[in-house]
mmCIF file of C-alpha atoms in Angstrom:
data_model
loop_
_atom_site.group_PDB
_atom_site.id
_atom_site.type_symbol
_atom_site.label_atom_id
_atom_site.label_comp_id
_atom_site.label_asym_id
_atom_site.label_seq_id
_atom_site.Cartn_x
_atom_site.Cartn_y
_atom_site.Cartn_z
ATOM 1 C CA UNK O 1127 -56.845 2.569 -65.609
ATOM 2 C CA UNK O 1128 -56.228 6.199 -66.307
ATOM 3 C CA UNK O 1129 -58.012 7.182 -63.471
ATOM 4 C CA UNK O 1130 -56.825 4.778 -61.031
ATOM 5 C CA UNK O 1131 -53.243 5.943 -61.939
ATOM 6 C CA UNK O 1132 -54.486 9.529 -61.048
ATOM 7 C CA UNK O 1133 -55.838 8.784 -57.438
ATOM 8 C CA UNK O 1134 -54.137 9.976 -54.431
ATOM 9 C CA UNK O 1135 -56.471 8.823 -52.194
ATOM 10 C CA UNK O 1136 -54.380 6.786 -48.887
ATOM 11 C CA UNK O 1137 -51.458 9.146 -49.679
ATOM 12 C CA UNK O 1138 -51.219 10.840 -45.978
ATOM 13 C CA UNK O 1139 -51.649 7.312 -44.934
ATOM 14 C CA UNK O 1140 -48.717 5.893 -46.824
ATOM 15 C CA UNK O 1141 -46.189 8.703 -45.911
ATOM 16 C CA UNK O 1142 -47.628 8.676 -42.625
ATOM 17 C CA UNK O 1143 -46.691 5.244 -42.190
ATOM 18 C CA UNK O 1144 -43.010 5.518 -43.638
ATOM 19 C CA UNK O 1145 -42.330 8.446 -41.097
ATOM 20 C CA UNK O 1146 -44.165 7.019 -37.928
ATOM 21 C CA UNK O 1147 -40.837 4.658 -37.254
ATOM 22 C CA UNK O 1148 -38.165 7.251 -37.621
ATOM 23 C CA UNK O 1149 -40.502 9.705 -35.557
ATOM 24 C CA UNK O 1150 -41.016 7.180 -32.858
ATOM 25 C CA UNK O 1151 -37.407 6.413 -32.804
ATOM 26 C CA UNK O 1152 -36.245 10.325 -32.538
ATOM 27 C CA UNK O 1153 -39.016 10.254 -29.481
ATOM 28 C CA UNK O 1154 -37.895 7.486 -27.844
ATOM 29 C CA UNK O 1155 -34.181 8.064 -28.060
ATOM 30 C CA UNK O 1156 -34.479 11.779 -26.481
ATOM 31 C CA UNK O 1157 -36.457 10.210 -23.135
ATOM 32 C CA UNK O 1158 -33.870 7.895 -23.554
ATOM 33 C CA UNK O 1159 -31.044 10.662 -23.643
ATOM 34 C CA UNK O 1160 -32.613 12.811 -21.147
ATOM 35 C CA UNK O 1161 -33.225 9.781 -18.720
ATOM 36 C CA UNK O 1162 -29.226 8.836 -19.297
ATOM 37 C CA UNK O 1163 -27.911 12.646 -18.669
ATOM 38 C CA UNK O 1164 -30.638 13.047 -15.439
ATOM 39 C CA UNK O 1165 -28.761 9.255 -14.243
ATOM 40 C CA UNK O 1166 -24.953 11.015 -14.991
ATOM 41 C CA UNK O 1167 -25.776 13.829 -13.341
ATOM 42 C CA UNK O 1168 -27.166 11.776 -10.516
ATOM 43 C CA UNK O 1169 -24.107 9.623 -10.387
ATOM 44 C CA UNK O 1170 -21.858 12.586 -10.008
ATOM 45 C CA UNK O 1171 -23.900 13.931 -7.375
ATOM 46 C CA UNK O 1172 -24.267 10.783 -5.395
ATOM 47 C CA UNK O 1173 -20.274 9.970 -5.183
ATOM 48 C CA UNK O 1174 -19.789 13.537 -3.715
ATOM 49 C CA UNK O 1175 -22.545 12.403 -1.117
ATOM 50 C CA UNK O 1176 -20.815 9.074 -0.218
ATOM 51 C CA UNK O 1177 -17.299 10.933 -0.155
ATOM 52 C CA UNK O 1178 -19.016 13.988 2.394
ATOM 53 C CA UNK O 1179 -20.427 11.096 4.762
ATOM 54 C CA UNK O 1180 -17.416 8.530 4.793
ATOM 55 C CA UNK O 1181 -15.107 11.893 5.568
ATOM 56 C CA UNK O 1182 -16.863 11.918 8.762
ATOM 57 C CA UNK O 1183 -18.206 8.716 9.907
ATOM 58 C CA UNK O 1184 -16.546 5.332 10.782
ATOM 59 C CA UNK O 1185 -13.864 4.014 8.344
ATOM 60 C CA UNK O 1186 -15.290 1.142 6.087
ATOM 61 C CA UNK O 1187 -11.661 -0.309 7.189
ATOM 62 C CA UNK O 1188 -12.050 -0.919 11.385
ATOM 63 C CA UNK O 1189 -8.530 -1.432 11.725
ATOM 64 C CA UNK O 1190 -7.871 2.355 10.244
ATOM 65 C CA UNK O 1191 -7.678 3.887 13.026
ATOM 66 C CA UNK O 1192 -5.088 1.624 14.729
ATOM 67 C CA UNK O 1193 -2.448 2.950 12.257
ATOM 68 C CA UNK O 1194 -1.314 5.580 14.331
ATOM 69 C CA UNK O 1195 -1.338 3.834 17.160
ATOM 70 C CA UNK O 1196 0.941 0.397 15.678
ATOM 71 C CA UNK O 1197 3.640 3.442 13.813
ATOM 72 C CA UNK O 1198 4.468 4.421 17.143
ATOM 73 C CA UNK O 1199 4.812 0.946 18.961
ATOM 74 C CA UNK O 1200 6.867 0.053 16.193
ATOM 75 C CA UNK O 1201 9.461 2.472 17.154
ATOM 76 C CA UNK O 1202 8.426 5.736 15.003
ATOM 77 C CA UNK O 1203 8.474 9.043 17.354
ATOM 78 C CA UNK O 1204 5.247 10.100 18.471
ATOM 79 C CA UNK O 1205 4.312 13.624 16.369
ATOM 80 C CA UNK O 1206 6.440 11.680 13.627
ATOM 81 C CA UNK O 1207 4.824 11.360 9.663
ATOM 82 C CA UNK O 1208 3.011 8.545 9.437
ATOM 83 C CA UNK O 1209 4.441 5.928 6.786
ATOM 84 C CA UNK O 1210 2.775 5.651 3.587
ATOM 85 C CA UNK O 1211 -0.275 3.497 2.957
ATOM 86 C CA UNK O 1212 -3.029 2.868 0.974
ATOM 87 C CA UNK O 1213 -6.415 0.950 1.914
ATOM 88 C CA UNK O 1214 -9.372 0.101 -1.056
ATOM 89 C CA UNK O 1215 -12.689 -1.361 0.705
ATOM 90 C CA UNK O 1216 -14.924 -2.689 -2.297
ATOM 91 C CA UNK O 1217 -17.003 -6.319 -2.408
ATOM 92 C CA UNK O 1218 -16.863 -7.234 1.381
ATOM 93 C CA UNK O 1219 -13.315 -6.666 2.046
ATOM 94 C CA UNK O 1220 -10.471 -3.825 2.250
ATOM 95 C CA UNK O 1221 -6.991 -4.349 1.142
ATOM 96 C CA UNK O 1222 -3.695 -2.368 1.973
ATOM 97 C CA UNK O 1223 -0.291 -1.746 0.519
ATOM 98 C CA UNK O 1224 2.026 0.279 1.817
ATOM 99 C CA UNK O 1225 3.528 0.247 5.612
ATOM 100 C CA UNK O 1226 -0.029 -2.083 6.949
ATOM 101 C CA UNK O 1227 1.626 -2.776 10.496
ATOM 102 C CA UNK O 1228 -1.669 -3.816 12.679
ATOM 103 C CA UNK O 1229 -4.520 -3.538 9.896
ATOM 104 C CA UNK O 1230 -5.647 -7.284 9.494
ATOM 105 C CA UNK O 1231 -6.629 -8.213 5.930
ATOM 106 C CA UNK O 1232 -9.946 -8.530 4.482
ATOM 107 C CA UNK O 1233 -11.487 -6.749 7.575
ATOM 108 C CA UNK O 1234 -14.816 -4.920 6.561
ATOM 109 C CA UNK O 1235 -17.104 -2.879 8.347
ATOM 110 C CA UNK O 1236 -20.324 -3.468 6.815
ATOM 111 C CA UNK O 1237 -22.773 -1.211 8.952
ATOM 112 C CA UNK O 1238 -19.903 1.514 7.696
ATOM 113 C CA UNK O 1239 -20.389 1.309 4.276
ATOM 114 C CA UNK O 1240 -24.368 1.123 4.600
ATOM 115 C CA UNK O 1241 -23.916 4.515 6.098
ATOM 116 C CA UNK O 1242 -22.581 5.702 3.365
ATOM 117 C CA UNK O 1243 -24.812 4.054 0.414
ATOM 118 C CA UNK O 1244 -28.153 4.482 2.291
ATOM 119 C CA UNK O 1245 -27.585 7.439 4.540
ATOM 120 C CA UNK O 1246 -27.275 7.912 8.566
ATOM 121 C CA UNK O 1247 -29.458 5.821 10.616
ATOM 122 C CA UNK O 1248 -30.884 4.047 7.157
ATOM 123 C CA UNK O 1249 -30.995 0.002 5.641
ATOM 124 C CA UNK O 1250 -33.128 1.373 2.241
ATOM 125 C CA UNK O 1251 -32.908 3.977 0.129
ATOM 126 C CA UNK O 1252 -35.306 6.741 -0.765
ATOM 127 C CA UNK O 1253 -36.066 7.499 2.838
ATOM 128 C CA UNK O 1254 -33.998 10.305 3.677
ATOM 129 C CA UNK O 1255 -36.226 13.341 5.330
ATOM 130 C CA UNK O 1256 -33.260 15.857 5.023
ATOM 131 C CA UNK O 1257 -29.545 16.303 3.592
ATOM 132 C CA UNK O 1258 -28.169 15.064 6.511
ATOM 133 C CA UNK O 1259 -30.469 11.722 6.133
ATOM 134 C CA UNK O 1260 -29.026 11.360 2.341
ATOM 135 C CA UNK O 1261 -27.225 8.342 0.891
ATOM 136 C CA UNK O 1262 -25.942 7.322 -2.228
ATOM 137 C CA UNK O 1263 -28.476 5.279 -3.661
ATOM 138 C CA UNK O 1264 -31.205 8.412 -1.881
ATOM 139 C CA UNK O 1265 -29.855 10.282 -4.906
ATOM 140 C CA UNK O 1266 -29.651 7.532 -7.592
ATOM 141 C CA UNK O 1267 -31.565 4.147 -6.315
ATOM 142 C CA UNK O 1268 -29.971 2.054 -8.597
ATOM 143 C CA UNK O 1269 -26.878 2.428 -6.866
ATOM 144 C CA UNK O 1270 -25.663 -0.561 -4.118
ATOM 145 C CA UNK O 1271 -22.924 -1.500 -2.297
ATOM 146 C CA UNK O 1272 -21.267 -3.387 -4.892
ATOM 147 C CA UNK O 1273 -20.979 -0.687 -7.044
ATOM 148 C CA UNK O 1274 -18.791 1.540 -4.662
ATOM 149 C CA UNK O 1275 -15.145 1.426 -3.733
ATOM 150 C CA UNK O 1276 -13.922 3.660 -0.497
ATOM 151 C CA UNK O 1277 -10.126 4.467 -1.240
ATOM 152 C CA UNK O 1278 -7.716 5.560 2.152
ATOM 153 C CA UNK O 1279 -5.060 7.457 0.917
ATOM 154 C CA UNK O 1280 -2.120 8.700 3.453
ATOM 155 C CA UNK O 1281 -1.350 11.918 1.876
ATOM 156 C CA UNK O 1282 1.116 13.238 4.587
ATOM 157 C CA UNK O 1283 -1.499 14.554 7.084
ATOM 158 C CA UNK O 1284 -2.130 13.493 10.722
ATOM 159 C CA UNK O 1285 0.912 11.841 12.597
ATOM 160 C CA UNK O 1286 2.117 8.899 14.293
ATOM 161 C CA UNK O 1287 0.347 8.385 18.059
ATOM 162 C CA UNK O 1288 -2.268 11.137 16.774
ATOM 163 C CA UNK O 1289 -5.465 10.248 19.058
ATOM 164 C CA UNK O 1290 -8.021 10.277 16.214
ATOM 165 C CA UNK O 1291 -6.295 8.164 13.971
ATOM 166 C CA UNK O 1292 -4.566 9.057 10.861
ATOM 167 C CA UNK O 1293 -6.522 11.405 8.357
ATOM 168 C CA UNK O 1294 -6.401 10.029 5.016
ATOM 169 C CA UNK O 1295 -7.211 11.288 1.754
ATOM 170 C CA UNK O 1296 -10.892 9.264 0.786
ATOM 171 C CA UNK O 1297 -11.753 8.442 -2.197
ATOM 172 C CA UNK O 1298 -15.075 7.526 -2.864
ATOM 173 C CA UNK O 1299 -16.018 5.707 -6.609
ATOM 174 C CA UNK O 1300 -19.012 3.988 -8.433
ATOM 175 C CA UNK O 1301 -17.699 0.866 -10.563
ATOM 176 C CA UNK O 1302 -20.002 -1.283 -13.341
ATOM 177 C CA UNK O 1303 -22.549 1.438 -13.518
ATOM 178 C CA UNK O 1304 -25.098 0.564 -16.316
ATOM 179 C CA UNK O 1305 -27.885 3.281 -17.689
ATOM 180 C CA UNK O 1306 -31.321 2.404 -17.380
ATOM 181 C CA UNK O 1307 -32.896 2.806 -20.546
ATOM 182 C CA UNK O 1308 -36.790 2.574 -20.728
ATOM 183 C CA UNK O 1309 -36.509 1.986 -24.603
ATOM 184 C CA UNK O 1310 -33.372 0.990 -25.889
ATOM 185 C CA UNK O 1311 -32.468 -1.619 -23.780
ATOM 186 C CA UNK O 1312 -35.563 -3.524 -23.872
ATOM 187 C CA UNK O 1313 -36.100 -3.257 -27.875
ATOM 188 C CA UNK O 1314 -32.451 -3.049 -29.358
ATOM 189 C CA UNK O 1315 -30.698 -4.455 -26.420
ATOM 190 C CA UNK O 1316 -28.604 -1.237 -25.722
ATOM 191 C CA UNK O 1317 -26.946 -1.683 -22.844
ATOM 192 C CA UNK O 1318 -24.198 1.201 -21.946
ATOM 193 C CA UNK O 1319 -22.498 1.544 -18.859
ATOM 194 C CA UNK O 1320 -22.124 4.982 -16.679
ATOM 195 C CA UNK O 1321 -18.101 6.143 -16.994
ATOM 196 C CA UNK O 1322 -16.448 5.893 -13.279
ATOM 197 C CA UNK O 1323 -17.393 8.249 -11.202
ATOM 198 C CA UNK O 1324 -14.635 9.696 -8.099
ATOM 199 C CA UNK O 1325 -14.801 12.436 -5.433
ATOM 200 C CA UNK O 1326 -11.924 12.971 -3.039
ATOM 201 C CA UNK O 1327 -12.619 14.439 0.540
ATOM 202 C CA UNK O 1328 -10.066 14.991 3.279
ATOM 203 C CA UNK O 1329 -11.225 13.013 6.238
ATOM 204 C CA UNK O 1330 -12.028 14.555 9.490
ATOM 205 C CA UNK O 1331 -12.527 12.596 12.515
ATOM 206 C CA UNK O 1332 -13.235 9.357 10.730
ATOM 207 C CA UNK O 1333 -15.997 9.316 13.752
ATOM 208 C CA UNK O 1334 -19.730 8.517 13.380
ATOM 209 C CA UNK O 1335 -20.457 9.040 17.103
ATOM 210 C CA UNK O 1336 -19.446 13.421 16.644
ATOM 211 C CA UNK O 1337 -19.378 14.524 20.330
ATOM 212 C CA UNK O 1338 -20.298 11.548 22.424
ATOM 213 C CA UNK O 1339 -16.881 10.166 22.043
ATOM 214 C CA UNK O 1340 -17.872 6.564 21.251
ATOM 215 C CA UNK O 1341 -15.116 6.385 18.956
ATOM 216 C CA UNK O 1342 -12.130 6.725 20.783
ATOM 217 C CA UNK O 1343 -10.369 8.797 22.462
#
């Protein structure tokens, strides 16, 4: 009995096995953590993308461009400020508020926001062969088209009859973002979303067809 008592024999074993869960959990929750700060950084990086191309390309809202064009022929002098709007393009359709004179409702331009989640020239991500190729999702593949929302913003630039359209203050955001955990989710059901992400670009010539002119005039 004495003896029995005494032995120590299986002791390694025993503290071994107390530890193993907490050391598992520290190991698993730092991929996890990494994994989650890589994806936030990603995010981040992937909104300035989208905001670079839509500043340059097409306007997710066709009837943008037409802005200019309806102030004047409803009386405003050409050269004049253009009147106030605002136009969000998320889920298939754009809204306005503001002065909307000639921009029809729900209008959508689909192959225009593709552009800007999967790159020029691109239907899938992770194919880009240079900068210029990049998308949204090229930089974070989780990303889709539901998860981004393309803001207009007349900010007092551009003016009424102005050939190229108006030039708007874009806005480009991620919405309902989750982080994709490789160990929390699936064994403790963790499930955190990534906070909104936003990058504001001035737009240029709201033109995806640069010096052929297919745009406009």
């Amino acid at each position: 009995m004495r003896l029995s008592w005494r032995d120590e024999s299986g002791a390694v074993f025993a503290e071994f096995a107390l530890l193993l869960p907490m050391i598992v959990l520290v190991v698993c929750g730092s991929i996890d953590f990494l994994n989650a700060f890589y994806q936030w950084n990603a995010a981040a990086k992937a909104v300035e993308v989208g905001a670079r191309i839509a500043a340059v390309s097409d306007p997710v809202a066709p009837n943008l461009n037409n802005l200019s064009n309806q102030a004047v022929l409803n009386g405003s002098v050409p050269g004049a400020p253009l009147p106030s709007f605002a136009v969000v393009c998320r889920d298939g359709a754009c809204s306005c508020t503001g002065t909307c004179t000639g921009f029809a409702s729900n209008s959508f331009d689909r192959a225009a926001m593709d552009r800007i989640v999967f790159g020029r020239g691109s239907h899938a991500c992770g194919d880009a062969t240079s900068y210029y190729a990049t998308g949204m999702c090229d930089v974070l593949p989780s990303i889709t088209a539901a998860n981004v929302v393309v803001t207009y913003n007349q900010t007092g630039l551009g003016y009424a009859g102005r050939p190229g359209g108006p030039l708007p203050t874009i806005a480009v955001s991620l919405q309902d973002m989750r982080f994709q955990f490789f160990f929390l989710t699936p064994l403790l059901g963790v499930n955190i979303g990534i906070p909104p992400m936003t990058t504001t670009f001035t737009a240029e010539d709201l033109c995806s067809g640069g010096n052929s002119g297919a745009c406009g005039s």
